[in-house]
Tab-separated table of C-alpha atoms in Angstrom:
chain	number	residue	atom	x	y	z
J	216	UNK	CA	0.000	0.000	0.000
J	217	UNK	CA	2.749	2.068	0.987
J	218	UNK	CA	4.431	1.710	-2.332
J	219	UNK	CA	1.050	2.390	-4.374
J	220	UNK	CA	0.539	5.635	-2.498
J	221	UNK	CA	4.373	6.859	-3.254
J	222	UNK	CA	3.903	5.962	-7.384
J	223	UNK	CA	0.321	7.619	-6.911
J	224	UNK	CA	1.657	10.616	-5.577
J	225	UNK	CA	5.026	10.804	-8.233
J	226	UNK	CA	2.801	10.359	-11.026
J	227	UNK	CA	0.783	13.999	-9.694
J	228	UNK	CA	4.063	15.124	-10.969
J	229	UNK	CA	4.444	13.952	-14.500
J	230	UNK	CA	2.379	16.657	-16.267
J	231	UNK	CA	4.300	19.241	-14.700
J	232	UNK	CA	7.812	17.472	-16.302
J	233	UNK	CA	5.966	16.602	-19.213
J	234	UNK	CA	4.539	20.683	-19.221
J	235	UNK	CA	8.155	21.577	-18.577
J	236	UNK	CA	9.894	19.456	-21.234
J	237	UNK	CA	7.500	20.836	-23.942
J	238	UNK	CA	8.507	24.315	-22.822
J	239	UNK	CA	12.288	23.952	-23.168
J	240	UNK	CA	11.458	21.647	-26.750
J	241	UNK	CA	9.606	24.593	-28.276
J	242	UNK	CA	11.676	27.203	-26.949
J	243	UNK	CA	14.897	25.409	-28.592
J	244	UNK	CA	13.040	25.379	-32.036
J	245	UNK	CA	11.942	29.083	-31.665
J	246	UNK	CA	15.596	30.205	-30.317
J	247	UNK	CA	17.278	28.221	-33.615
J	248	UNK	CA	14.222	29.785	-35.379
J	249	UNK	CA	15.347	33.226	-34.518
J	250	UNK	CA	19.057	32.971	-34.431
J	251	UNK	CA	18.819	31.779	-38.027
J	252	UNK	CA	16.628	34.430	-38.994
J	253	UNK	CA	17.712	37.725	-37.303
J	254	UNK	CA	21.332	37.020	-36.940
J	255	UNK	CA	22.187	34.611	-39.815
J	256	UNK	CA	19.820	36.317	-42.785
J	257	UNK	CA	16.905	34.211	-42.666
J	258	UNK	CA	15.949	31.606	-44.779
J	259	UNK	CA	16.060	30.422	-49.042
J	260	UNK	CA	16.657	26.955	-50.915
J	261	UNK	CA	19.418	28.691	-54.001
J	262	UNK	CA	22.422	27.159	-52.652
J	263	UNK	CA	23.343	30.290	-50.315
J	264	UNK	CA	23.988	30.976	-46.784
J	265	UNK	CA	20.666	31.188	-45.876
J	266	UNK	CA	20.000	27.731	-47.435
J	267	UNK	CA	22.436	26.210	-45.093
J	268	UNK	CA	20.320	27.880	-42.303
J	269	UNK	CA	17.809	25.273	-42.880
J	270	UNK	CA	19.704	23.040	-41.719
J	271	UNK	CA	20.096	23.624	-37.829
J	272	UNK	CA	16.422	24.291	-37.424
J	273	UNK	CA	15.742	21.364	-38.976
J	274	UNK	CA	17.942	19.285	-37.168
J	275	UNK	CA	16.725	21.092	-33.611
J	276	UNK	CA	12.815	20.692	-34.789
J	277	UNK	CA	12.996	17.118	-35.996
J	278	UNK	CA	15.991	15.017	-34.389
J	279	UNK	CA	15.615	16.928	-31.020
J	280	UNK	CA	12.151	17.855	-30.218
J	281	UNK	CA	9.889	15.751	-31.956
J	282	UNK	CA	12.082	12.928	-31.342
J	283	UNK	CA	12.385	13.748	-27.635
J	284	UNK	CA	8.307	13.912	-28.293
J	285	UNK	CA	8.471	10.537	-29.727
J	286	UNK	CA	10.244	9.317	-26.810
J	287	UNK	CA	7.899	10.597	-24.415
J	288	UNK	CA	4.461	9.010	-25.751
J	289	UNK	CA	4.324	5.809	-23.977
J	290	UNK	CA	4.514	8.077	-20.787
J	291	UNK	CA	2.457	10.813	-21.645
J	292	UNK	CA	-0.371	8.381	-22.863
J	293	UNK	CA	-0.206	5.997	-20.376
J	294	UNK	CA	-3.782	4.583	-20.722
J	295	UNK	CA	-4.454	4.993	-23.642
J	296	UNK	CA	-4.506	1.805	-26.091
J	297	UNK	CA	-1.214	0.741	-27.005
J	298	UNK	CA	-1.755	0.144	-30.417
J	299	UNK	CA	-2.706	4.164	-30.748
J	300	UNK	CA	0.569	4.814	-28.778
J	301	UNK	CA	2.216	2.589	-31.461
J	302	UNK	CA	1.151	4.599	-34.438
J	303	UNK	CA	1.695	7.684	-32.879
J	304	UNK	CA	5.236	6.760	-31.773
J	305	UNK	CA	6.244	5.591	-35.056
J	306	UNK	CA	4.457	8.717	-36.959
J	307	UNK	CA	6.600	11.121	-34.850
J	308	UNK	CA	9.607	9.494	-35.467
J	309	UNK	CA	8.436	9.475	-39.714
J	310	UNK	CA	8.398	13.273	-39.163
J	311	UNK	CA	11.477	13.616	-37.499
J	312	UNK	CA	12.968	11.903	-40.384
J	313	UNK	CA	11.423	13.729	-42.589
J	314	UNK	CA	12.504	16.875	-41.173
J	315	UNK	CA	16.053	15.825	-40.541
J	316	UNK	CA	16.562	14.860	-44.185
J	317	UNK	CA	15.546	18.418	-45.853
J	318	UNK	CA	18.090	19.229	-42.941
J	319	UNK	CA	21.107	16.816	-44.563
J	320	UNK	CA	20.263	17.676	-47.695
J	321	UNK	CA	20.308	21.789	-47.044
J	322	UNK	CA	24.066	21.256	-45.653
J	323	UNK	CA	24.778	19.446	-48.505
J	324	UNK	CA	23.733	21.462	-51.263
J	325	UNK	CA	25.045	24.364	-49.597
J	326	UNK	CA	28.390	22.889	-49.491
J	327	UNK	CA	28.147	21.483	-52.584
J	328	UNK	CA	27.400	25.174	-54.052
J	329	UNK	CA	30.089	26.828	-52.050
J	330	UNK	CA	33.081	24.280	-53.046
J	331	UNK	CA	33.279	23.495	-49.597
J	332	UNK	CA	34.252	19.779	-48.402
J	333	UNK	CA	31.953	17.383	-47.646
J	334	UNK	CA	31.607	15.326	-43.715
J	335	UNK	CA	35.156	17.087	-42.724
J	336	UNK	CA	34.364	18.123	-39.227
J	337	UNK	CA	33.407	16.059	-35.645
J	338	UNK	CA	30.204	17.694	-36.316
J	339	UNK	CA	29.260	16.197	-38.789
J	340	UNK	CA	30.700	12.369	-38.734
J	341	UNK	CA	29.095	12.802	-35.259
J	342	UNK	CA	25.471	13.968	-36.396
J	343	UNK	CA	25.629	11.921	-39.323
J	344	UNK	CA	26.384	8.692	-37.222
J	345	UNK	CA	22.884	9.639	-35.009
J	346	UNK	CA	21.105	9.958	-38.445
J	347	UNK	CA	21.966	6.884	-39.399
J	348	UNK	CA	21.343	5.125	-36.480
J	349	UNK	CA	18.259	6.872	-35.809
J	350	UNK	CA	16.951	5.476	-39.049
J	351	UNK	CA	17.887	2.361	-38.420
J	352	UNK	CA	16.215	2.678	-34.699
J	353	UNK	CA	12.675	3.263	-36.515
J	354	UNK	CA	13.027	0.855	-39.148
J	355	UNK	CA	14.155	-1.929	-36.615
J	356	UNK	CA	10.970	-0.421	-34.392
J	357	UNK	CA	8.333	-0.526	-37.169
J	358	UNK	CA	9.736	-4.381	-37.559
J	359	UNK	CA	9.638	-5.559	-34.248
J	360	UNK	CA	6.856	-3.617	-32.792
J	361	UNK	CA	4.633	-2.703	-35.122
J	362	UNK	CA	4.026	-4.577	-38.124
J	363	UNK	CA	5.842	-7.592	-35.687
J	364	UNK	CA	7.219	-9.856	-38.006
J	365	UNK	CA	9.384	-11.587	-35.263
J	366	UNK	CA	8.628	-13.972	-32.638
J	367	UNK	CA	7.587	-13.061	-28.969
J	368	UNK	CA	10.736	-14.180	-27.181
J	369	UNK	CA	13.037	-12.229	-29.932
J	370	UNK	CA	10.656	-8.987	-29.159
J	371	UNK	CA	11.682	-9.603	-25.719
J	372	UNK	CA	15.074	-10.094	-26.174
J	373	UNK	CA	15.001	-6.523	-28.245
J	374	UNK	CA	12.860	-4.176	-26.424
J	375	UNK	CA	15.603	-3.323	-23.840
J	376	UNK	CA	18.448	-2.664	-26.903
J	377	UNK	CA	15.303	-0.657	-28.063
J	378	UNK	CA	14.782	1.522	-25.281
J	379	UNK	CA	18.694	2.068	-24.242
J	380	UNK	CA	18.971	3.073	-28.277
J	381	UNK	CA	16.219	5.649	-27.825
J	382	UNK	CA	17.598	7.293	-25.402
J	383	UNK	CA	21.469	7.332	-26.332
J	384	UNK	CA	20.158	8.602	-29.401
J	385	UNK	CA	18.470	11.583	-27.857
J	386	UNK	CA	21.811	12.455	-26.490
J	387	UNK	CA	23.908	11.706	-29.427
J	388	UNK	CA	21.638	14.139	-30.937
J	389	UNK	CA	22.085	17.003	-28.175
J	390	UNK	CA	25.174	16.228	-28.478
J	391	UNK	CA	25.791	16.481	-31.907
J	392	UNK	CA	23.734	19.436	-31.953
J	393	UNK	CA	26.164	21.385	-29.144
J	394	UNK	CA	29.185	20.258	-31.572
J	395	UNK	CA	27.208	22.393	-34.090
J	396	UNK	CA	26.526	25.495	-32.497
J	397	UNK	CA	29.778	25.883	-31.511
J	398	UNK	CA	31.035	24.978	-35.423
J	399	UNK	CA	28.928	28.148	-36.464
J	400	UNK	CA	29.879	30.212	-33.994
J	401	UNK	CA	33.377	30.119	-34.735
J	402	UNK	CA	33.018	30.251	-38.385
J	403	UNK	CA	30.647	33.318	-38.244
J	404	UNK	CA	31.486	35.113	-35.225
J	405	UNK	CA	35.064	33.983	-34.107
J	406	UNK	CA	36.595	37.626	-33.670
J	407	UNK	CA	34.039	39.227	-31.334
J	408	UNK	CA	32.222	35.401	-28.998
J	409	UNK	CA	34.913	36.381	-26.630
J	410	UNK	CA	33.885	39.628	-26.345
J	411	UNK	CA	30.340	38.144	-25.636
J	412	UNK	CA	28.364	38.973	-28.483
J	413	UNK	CA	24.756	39.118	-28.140
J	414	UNK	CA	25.019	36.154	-31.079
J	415	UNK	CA	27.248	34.292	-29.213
J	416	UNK	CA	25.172	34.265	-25.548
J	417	UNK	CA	22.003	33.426	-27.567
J	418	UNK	CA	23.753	30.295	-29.048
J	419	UNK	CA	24.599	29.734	-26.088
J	420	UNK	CA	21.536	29.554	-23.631
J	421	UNK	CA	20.369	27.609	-26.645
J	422	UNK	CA	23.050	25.002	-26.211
J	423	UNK	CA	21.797	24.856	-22.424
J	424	UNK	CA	18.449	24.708	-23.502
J	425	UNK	CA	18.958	21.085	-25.526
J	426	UNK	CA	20.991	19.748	-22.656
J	427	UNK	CA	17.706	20.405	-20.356
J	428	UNK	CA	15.522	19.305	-22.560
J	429	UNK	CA	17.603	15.615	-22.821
J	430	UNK	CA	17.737	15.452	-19.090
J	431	UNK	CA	14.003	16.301	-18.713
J	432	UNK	CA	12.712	13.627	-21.202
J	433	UNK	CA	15.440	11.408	-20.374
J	434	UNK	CA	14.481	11.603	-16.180
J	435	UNK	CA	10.969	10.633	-17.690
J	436	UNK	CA	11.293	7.925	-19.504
J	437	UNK	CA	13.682	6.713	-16.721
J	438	UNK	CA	11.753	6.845	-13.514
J	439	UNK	CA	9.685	3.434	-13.131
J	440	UNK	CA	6.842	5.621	-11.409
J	441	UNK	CA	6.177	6.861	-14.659
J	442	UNK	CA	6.477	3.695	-16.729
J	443	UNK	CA	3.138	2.899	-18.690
J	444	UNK	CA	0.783	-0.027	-16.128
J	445	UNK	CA	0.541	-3.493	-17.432
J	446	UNK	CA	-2.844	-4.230	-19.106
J	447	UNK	CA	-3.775	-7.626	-18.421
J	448	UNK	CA	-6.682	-6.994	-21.515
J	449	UNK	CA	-3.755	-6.171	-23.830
J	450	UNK	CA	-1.348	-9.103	-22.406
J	451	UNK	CA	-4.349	-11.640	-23.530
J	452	UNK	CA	-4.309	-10.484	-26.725
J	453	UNK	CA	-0.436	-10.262	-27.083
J	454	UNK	CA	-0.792	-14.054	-26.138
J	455	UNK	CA	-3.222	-15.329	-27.915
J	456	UNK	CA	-1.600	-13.561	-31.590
J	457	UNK	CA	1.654	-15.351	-29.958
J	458	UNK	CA	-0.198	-18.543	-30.069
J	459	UNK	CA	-1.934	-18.200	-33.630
J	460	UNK	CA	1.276	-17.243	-35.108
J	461	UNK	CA	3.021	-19.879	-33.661
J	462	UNK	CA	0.219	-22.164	-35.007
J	463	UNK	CA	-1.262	-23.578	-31.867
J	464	UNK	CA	-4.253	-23.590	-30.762
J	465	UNK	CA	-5.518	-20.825	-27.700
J	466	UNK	CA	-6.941	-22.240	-24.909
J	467	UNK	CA	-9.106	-19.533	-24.670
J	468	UNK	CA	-10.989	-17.037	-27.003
């Protein structure tokens, strides 16, 4: 009883982490949003400068926040039917994808247009490493989990590489995103971030603002008070596919 009552009361405190991570998630896009815009030129897709700015809000809007997002579901919707968590899950992480490839392929062109070298910097074997990964994360999800192809006990034996994936990823991708910020700000700025350029300390509560946002979602998806309840409805389904896919016969409808 005593236990019930202490995961009764830490759950009271979920929305306001869940409140508090979509505060900090939205604030990172609209600080990248602005720094690109006001202090970088804005925006265009010709090749330029301002193509290239596509690229960190992209990569801040789709392989930080709505992946963080995507991480959070199965906490945030708790109760809700797990097949509906599913979708949404995997949706999130299709848009994040989405997202993160206009990203790559702003960089890219940019680079390509301004004769400059191609996946030269930590930056970028770093963020392209996530990408990767990432991708491989959702397609490896969407095979196990959704459209389950494999057998319960491999399912098992995958979920916890799943989970420990999602969540190294969400730091790879702070992480990668940190390496970034400070890449730009030495290219563009270099002669006057000592001197603490209003630039320079906007980049940087924004680099802040990513870390928080990792440890908020990551603290989360981490505390077992939070963890989504068992459904013994949803376990008796989960066994009885088990058993027609396996070709036996349920003992019960």
């Amino acid at each position: 009883m005593e236990g019930m009552a202490l995961s009764a009361g830490g759950l009271r405190t979920l929305p306001g982490y869940v409140v508090c991570s979509q505060v900090l998630g939205v604030t990172c896009v609209v600080i990248t949003g602005v720094w690109m815009g006001h202090y970088r030129g804005g925006y265009a897709w010709d090749g330029s400068a301002q193509e290239f700015n596509v690229h960190p809000l992209c990569m801040v809007l789709g392989l930080v926040f709505l992946y963080g997002d995507a991480v959070l579901v199965y906490r945030v919707f708790r109760n809700e039917n797990k097949r509906s968590v599913k979708i949404l899950h995997a949706l999130l992480h299709m848009m994040a994808l989405i997202i993160s490839i206009v990203g790559l392929v702003a960089a890219f062109d940019f680079h390509s247009s301004a004769k400059i070298s191609h996946m030269y910097s930590l930056h970028s074997w770093c963020g392209m490493l996530t990408f990767v990964l990432f991708f491989l994360q959702w397609l490896l999800g969407l095979g196990f989990f959704l459209f389950p192809w494999a057998s319960a006990p491999l399912r098992s034996w995958y979920l916890p590489l799943h989970v420990f994936f999602g969540l190294l990823l969400l730091a790879m991708s702070v992480g990668s995103c940190l390496l970034g910020i400070t890449e730009k700000l030495l290219f563009s700025i270099m002669s006057t971030y000592s001197k603490f350029a209003a630039e320079g300390v906007l980049a940087n509560i924004l680099g802040l603002l990513l870390v928080c946002f990792g440890v908020v979602v990551g603290y989360v998806v981490t505390r077992d008070d939070f963890r989504r309840p068992p459904n013994p409805e949803e376990e008796a389904l989960s066994v009885h596919f088990k058993t027609l896919s396996e070709g036996e016969i349920p003992s019960s409808p």
